[in-house]
XYZ file of C-alpha atoms in Angstrom:
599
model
C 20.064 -59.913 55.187
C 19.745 -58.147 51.989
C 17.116 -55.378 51.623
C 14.753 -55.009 48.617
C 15.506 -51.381 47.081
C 12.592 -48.878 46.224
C 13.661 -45.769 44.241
C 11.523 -42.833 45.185
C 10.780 -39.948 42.154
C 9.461 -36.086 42.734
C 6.470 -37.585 41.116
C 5.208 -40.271 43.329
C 1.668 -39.508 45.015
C 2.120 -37.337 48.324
C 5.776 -37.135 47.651
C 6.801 -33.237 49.303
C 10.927 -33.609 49.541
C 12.077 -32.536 45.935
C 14.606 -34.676 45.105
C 15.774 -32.734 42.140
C 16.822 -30.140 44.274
C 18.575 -32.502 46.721
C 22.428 -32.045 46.380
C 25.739 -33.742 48.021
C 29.232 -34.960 46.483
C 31.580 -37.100 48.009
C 34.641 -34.489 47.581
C 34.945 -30.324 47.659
C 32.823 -28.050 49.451
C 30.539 -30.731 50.150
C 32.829 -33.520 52.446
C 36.195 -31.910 53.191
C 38.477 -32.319 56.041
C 38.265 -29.650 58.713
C 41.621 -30.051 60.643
C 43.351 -33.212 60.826
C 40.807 -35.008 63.045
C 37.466 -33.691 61.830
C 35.637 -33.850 59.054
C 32.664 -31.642 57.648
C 29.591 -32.922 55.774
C 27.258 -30.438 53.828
C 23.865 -31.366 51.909
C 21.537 -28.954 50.409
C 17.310 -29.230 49.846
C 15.231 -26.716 48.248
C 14.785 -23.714 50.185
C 12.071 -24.673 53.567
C 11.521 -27.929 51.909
C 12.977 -30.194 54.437
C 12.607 -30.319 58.313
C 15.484 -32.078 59.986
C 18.134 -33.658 58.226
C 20.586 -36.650 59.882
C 23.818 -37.799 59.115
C 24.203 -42.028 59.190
C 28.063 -42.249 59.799
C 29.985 -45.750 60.485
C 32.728 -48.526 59.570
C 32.635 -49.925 56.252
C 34.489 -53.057 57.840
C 32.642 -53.375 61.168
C 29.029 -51.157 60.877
C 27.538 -52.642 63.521
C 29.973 -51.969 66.355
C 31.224 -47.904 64.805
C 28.087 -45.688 63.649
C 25.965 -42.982 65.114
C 23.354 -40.947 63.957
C 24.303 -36.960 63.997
C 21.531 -34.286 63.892
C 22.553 -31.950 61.174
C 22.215 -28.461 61.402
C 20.927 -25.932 59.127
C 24.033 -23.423 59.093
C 22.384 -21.321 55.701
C 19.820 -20.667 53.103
C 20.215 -18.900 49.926
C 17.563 -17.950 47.225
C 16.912 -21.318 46.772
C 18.493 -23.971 49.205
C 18.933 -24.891 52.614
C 22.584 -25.869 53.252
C 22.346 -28.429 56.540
C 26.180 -29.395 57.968
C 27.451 -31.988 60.919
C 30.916 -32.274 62.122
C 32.306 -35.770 62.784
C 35.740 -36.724 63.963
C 36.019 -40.644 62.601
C 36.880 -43.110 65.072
C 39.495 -44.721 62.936
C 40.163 -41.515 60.101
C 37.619 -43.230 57.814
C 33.869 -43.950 57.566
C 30.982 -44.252 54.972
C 27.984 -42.469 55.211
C 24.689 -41.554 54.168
C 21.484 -39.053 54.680
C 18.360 -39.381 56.591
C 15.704 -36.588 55.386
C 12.181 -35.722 57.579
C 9.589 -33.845 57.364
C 6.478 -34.557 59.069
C 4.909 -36.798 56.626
C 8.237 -38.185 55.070
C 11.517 -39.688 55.362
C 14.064 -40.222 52.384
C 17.101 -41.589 52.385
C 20.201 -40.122 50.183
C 22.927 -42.547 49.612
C 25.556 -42.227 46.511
C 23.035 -45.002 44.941
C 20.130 -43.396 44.944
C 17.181 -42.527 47.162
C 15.055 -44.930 49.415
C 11.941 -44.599 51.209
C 12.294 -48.337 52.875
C 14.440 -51.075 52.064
C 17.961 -49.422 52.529
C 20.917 -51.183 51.117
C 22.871 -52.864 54.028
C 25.198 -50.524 55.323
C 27.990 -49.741 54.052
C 26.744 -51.183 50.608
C 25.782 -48.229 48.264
C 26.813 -45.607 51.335
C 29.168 -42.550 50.256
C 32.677 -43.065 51.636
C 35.642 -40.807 52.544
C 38.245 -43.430 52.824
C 41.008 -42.011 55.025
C 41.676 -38.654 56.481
C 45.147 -37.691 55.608
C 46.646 -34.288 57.242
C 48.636 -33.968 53.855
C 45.770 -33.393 51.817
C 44.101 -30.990 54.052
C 43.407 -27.064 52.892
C 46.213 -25.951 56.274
C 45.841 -21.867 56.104
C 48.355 -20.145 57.971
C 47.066 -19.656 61.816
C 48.084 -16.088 62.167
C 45.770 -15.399 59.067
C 43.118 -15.707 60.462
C 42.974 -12.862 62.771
C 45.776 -10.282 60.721
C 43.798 -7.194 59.744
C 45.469 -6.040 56.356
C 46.424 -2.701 55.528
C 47.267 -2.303 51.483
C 50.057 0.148 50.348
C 50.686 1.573 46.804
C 54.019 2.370 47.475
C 54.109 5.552 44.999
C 51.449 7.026 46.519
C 51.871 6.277 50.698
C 54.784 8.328 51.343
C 57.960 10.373 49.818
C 60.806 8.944 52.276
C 63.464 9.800 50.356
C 63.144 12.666 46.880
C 66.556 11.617 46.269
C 64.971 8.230 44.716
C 62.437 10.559 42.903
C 61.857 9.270 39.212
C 62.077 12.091 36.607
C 58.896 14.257 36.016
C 58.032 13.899 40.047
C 54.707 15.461 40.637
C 54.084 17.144 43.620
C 52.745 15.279 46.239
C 48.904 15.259 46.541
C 48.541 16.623 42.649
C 45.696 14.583 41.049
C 46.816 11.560 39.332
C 47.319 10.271 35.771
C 47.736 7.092 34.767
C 51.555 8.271 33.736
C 51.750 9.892 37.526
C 54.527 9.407 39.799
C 54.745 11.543 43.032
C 58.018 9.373 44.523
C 56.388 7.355 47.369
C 58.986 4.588 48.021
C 59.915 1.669 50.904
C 61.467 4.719 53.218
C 58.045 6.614 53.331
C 56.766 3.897 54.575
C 59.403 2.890 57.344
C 58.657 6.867 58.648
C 55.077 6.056 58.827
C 55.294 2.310 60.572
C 54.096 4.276 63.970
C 50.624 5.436 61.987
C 50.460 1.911 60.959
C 50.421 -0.067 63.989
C 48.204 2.506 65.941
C 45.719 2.037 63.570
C 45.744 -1.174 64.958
C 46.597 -3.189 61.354
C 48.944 -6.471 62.104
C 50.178 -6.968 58.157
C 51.195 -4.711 55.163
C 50.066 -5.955 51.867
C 52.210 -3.756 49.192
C 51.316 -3.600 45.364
C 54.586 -4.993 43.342
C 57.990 -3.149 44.609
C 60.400 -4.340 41.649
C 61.586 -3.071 38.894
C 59.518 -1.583 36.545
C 58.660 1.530 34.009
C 55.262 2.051 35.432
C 54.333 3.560 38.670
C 52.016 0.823 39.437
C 55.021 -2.134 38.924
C 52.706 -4.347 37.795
C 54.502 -4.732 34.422
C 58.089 -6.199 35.527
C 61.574 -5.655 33.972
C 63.823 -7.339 36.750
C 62.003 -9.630 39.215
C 65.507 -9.911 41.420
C 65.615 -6.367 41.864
C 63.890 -3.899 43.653
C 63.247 -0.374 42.063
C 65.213 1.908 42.199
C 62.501 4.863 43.160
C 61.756 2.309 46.319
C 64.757 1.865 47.282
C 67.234 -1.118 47.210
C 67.615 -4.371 49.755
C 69.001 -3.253 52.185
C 65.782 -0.624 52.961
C 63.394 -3.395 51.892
C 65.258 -5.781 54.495
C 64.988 -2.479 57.052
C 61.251 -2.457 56.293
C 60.430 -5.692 57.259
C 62.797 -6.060 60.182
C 61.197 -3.406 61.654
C 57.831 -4.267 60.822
C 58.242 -7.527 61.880
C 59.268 -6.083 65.296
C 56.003 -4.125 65.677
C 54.011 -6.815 65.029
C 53.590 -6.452 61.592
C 53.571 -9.295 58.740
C 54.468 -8.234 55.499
C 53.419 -9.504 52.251
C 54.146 -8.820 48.622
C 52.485 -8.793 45.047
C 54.327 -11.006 42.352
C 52.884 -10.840 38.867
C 53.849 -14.231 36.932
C 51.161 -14.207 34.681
C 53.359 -11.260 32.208
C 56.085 -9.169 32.245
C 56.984 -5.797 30.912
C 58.157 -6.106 27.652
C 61.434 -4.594 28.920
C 61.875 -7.790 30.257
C 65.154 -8.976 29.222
C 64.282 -12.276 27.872
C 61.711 -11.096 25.953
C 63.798 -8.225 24.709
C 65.854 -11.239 23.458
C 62.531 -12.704 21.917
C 62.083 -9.289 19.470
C 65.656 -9.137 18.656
C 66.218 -12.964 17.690
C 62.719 -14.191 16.767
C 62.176 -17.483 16.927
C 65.883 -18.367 17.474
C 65.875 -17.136 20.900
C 66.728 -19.204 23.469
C 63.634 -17.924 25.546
C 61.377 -18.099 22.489
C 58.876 -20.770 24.301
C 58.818 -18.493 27.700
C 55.902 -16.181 25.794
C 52.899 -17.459 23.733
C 54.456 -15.855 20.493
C 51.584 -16.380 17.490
C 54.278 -15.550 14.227
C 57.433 -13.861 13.495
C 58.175 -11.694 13.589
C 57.195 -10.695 17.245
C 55.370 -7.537 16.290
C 52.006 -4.696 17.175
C 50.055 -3.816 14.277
C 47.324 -1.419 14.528
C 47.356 -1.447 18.371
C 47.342 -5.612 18.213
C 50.066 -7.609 19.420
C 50.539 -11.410 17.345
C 51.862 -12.554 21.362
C 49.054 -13.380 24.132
C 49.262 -10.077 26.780
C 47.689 -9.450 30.066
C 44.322 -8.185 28.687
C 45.325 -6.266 25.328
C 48.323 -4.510 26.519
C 51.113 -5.176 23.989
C 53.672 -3.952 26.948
C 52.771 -6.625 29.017
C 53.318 -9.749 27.348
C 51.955 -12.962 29.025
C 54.282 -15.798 30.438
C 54.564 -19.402 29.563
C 54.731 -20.849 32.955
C 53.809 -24.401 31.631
C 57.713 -23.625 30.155
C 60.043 -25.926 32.438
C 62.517 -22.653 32.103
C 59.820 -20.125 33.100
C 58.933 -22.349 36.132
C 62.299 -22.967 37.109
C 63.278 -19.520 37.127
C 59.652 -17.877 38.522
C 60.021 -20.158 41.369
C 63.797 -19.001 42.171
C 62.349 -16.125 42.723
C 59.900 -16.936 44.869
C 62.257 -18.553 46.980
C 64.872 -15.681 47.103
C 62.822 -13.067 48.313
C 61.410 -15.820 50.770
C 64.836 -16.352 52.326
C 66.362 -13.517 51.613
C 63.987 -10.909 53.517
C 61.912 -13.247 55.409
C 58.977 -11.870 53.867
C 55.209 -13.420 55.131
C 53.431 -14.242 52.160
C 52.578 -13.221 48.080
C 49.909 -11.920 46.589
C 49.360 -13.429 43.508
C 48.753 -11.140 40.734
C 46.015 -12.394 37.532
C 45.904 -15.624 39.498
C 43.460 -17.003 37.513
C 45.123 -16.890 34.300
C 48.205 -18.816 35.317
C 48.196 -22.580 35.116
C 47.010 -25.059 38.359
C 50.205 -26.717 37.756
C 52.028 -23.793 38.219
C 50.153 -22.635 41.365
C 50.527 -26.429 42.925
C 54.183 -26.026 42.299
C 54.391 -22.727 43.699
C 52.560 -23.633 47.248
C 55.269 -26.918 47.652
C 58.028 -24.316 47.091
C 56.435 -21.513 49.769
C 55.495 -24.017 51.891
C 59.221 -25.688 52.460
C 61.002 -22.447 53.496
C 57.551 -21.065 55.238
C 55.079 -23.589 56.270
C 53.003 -20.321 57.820
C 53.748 -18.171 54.642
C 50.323 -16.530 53.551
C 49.061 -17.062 49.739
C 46.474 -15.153 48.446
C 45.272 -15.218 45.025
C 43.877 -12.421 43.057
C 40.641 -14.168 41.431
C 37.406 -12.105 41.313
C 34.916 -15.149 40.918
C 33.917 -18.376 42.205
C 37.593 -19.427 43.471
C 37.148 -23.331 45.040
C 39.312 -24.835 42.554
C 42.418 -22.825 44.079
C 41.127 -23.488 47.647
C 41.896 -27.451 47.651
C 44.594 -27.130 49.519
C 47.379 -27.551 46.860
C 47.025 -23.844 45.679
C 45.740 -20.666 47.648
C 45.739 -20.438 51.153
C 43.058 -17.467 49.957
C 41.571 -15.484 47.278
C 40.925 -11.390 47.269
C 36.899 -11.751 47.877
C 35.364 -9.249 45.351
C 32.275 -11.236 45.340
C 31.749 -10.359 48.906
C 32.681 -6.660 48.552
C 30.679 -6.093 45.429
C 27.729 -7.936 47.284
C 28.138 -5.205 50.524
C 28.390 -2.149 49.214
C 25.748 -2.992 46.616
C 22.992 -3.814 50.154
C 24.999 -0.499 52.412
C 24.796 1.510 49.730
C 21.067 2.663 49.195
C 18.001 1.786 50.919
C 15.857 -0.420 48.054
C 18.073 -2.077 45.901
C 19.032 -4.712 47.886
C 16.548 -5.669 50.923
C 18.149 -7.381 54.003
C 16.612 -10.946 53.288
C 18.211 -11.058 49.807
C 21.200 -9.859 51.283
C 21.611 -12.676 53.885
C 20.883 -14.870 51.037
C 23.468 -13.596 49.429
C 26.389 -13.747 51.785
C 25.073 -17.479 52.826
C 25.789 -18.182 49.221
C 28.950 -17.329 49.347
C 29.625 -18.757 52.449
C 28.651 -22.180 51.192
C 31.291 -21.577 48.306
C 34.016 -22.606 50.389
C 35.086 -25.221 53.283
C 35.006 -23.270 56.376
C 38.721 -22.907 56.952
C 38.720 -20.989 53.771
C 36.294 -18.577 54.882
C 37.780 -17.927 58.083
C 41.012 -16.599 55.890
C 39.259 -15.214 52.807
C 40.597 -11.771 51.920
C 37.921 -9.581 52.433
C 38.153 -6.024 51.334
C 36.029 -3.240 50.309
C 37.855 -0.958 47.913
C 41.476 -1.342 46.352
C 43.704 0.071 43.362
C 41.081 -1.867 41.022
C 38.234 -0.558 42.394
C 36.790 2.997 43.064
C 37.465 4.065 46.419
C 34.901 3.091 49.218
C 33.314 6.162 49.979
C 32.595 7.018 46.384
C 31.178 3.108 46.000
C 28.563 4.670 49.222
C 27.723 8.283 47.765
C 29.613 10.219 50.012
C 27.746 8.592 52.968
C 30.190 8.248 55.784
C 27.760 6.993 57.780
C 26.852 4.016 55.455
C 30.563 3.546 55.455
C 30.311 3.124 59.332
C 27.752 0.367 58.614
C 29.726 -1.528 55.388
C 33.267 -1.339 57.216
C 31.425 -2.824 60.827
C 30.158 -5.262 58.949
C 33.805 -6.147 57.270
C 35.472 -5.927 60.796
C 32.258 -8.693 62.256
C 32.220 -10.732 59.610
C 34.165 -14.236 59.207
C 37.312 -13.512 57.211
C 40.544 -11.518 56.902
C 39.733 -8.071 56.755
C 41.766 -5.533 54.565
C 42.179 -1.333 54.474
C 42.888 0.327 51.202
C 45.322 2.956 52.491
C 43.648 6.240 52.979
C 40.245 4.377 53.272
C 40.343 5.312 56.817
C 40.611 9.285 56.942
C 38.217 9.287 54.615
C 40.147 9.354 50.939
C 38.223 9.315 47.783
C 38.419 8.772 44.152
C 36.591 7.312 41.594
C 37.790 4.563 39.150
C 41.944 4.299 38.181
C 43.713 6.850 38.538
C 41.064 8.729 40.434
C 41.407 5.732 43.189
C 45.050 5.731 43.380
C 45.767 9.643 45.078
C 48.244 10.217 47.053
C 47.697 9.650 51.213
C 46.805 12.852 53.325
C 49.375 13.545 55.966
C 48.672 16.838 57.029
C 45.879 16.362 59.920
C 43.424 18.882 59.031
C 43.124 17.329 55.746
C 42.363 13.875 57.723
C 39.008 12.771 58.504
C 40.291 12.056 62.100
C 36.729 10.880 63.773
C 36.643 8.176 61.018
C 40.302 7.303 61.863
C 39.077 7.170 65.391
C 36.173 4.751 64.695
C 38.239 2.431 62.545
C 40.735 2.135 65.285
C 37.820 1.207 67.538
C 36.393 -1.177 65.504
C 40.000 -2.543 64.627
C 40.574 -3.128 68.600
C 37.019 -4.581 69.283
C 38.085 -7.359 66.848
C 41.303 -7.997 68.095
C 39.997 -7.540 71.772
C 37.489 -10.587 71.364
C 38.690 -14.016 69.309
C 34.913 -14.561 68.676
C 35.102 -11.857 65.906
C 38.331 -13.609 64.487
C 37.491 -17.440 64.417
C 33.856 -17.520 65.651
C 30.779 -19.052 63.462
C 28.641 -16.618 61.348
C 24.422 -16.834 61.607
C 22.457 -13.804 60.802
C 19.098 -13.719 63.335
C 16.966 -11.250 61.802
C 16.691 -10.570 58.125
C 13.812 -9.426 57.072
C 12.828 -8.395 53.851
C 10.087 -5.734 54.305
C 12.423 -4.336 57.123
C 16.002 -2.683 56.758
C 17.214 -4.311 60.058
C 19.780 -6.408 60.031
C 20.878 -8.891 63.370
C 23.417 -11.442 62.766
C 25.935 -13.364 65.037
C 29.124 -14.299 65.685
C 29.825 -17.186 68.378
C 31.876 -20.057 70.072
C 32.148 -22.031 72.985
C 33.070 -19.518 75.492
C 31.707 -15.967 73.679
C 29.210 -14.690 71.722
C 28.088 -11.007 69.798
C 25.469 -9.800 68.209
C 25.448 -7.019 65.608
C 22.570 -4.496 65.057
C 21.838 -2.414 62.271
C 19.570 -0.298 60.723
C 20.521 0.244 57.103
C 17.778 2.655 56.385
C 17.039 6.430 56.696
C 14.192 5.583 59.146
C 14.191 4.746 62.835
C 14.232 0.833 63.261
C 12.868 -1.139 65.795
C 14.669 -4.842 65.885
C 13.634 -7.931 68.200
C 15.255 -11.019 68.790
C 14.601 -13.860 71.738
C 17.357 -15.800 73.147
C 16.446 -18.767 74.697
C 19.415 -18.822 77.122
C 19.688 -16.313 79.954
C 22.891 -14.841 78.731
C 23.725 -10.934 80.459
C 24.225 -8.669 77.583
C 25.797 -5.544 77.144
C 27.476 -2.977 74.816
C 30.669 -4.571 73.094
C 32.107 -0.563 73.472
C 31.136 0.399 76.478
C 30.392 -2.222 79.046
C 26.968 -0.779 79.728
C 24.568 -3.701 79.849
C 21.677 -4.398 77.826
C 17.681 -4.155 79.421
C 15.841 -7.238 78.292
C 12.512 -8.104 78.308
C 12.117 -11.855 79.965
C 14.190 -13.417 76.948
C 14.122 -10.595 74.754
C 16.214 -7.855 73.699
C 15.048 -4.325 71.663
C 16.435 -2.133 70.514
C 15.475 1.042 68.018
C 18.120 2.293 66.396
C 18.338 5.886 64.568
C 18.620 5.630 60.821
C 21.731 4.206 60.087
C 22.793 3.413 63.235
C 24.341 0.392 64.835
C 24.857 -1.710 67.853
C 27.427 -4.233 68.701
C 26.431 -6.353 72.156
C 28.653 -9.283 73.656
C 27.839 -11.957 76.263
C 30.285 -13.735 77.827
């Protein structure tokens, strides 16, 4: 029988659910495929606007015999919304849908044509739909991903292997840098220090760019095929990750597509022959002839460095030949993954290309793109398997770093914004770091304060995501914004902060020691915002820890109630935790922390 339709408006008398701030699309963050049997569904309302929130799921071609009702949860709340999710695995890999909103004087309906207060269209008429679940579209991240802990390398400045590869004008290790520095760090330094590496407890080695190259950094390329020549050749790059590989360690490298150095040959070619080079369409070249006047170049660069002159990689000829090279270095040294340099600035096209080409020779090979912003359009599953989360670190150290400026309810409210960003396999691989060669080191981002470094690092290592180490970061390294950030690593012991190595190896172990911390769900329990305490959770099926902190230079009382009649006790030691009936307290010293698990 077909129902009479009544719109409802914000407007109407006793109306309470705002519809304006009602929000769900058929596609994205908002109805994505989890894994190749389940599906997620996300809706937001204004922020404590709505009470319970169900999913209508069924059939399009036989309703009446396929649909349930599922009781959506509300999984986080930002400034403004409420973000409510269910999780349905479709009987038949399809099924239209709608939304059934309460509070305790109304009920709305949200389908995709429009909103109801009575007289719903007959289902599946006017429903949402997601038409078939195919595995091939799905956003698949590599498995191992999501539990690596990342440990990034600056090859010049990690360890002097070999001073026979020394470039010319070698400063002495540990001198402070310049931008021009080099101090002859190279692949075997690394190789001698492998043992460090894995008993910090790391599983992967991310290392800034490794081929040829005038700078010390690499990131402006002469010879993509080769590797340079102050690193070291093949053969000790093919050492490097055969024995990496047989401690455990992945290893993954930077590639910078988006511009060269302009030693590169073809555009060498470019200056030399103008517009009657062959590799004239590889650059975005303005006039001719290809020249820098008064410090600007007539060619599109990375930023407004004339040396690095940006590639055409819409150019069937750049493509072709960028994506030999990908493939080389993927066969050739078994490498686990790239690091995409200027990610953003390179054509989708390019980057869908790029993940087919990865993907045939290394279905588990790791792609992370460097993007500092809002990154979903990479994260669709035909791009980035991940993007370097700078949101996320800017967002920490900005709440860890002083008492007042950020308060512990706007700081929930901030990481559940960014949380709803993504579909959740993409947060469980997100690349989430604190400090690197673009940034100022992490104790310099806290003041000096190791101890609010304790709290911003537990934090990275409890959090969903893949956590990664700036090298150095963990004895307790320091600088201040490029080159200050990019000093050479401290070898000799008593220049080591060794209790901070100690505690990141702790930390390190507690996350590999429990798979909750590596593929668990994220809630925080306590945030309030005229307190500095801070209780959030990770859990699953089987496990389940909370974190405590007191991110203030005050003692902190914190309270929570669990309704279960879980045992606690300390995630560290064993010891287990008093309660009170349902309730667990703890005061904490200022700045302290506690980590408790229940099995």
């Amino acid at each position: 029988m077909a129902l009479s339709r009544q719109a409802v408006t914000s407007t109407s008398p006793g109306s309470s659910i705002e519809l304006e701030c009602l929000h769900h699309s058929s596609h994205g963050r908002w109805a994505y495929a989890y894994n190749k049997d389940t599906f997620h569904l996300r809706i937001r309302s204004k922020k404590n606007n709505v009470d319970r929130v169900f999913a209508l799921t069924g059939d399009k071609y036989d309703w009446e015999h396929h649909h349930q009702e599922l009781n959506m949860l509300k999984v986080a709340t930002d400034a403004y919304f409420d973000y409510w999710e269910a999780e349905i695995t479709p009987e038949f890999k399809r099924f239209s849908y709608g939304f059934r909103l309460e509070t305790d004087t109304q009920t709305v309906w949200m389908l995709e044509s429009g909103f109801y207060t009575e007289g719903l269209p007959a289902p599946a008429g006017g429903y949402y739909e997601m038409p078939y679940l195919h595995e091939v579209d799905l956003l698949q991240v590599p498995e191992w991903a999501k539990s690596a802990v990342f440990y990034q390398i600056m090859p010049d400045r990690f360890a002097n292997g070999d001073p026979a590869n020394d470039p010319e004008g070698t400063l002495e290790w540990g001198e402070p840098p310049a931008y021009d520095s080099f101090f002859g760090g190279d692949l075997q330094g690394m190789i001698d220090h492998l043992d460090y590496i894995a008993e910090l407890g790391v599983t992967a080695l991310y290392l800034t760019p490794i081929f040829q190259s005038p700078s010390n950094h690499k990131y402006d390329t002469v010879d993509y095929g080769t590797i340079d020549a102050n690193f070291g050749d093949l053969d000790k790059l093919k050492q490097l990750v055969g024995l990496a590989h047989s401690k455990g360690l992945k290893v993954v490298l930077d590639a910078v597509f988006n511009h060269t150095s302009s030693e590169f040959a073809p555009f060498k070619d470019v200056l030399e022959h103008g517009e009657d080079s062959r590799y004239a369409g590889w650059f975005h070249i303005h006039d001719y002839p290809v020249q820098v006047v008064d410090g600007k170049a007539n060619y599109d660069t990375f930023g407004f460095f004339s040396g690095m002159p940006k590639l055409n990689t819409a150019h069937p000829e750049v493509r072709d030949y960028l994506l030999d090279i990908t493939k080389y270095w993927l066969k050739e040294v078994h490498i686990d993954g790239w690091r995409l340099d200027v990610a953003n600035e390179v054509d989708h096209r390019f980057w869908r290309d790029f993940r087919l080409a990865v993907k045939e020779i290394n279905p588990e090979a790791f792609i992370i793109g460097e993007v500092w912003s809002d990154s979903l359009s990479w994260l669709q599953g035909d791009q980035f398997d991940s993007v370097m989360n700078y949101p996320f670190s800017d967002r920490l150290l900005k709440f860890f770093g002083t008492d007042e400026e950020v308060d512990p309810g706007t700081f929930a409210a901030q990481i559940y914004g960014l949380l709803m960003r993504y579909p959740r396999q993409a947060n469980e691989v997100l690349f989430n770091l604190l400090a690197s060669h673009d940034t100022p080191r992490v104790l310099n981002r806290l003041g000096g304060d190791k101890q609010r470094l304790k709290l911003a690092v537990t934090f990275l290592f409890t959090f969903t995501g893949t956590p990664c180490i700036f090298y150095g970061d963990e004895i307790g390294l320091t600088g201040g914004d490029d080159p200050d950030c990019r000093k050479c690593m401290i070898w000799e012991e008593e220049g080591q902060d060794r209790e901070l190595l100690r505690f990141y190896q702790d930390i390190i172990a507690l996350r590999k020691e429990h798979e909750v911390l590596r593929t668990g769900q994220f809630r925080f329990l306590q945030s309030d915002p005229d307190s500095r305490g801070l209780v959030y959770e990770r859990w699953n099926d089987n496990s389940r820890i909370t974190v405590w902190m007191n991110n203030s230079s005050s003692p902190v009382t914190l309270q929570y109630s669990f309704r279960d009649q879980h045992r606690w006790q300390d995630a560290f030691s064993g010891e287990p935790v008093e309660m009170d009936g349902e309730q667990i307290s703890l005061t904490l010293a200022p700045l302290e922390y506690r980590i408790l698990h229940s099995q």
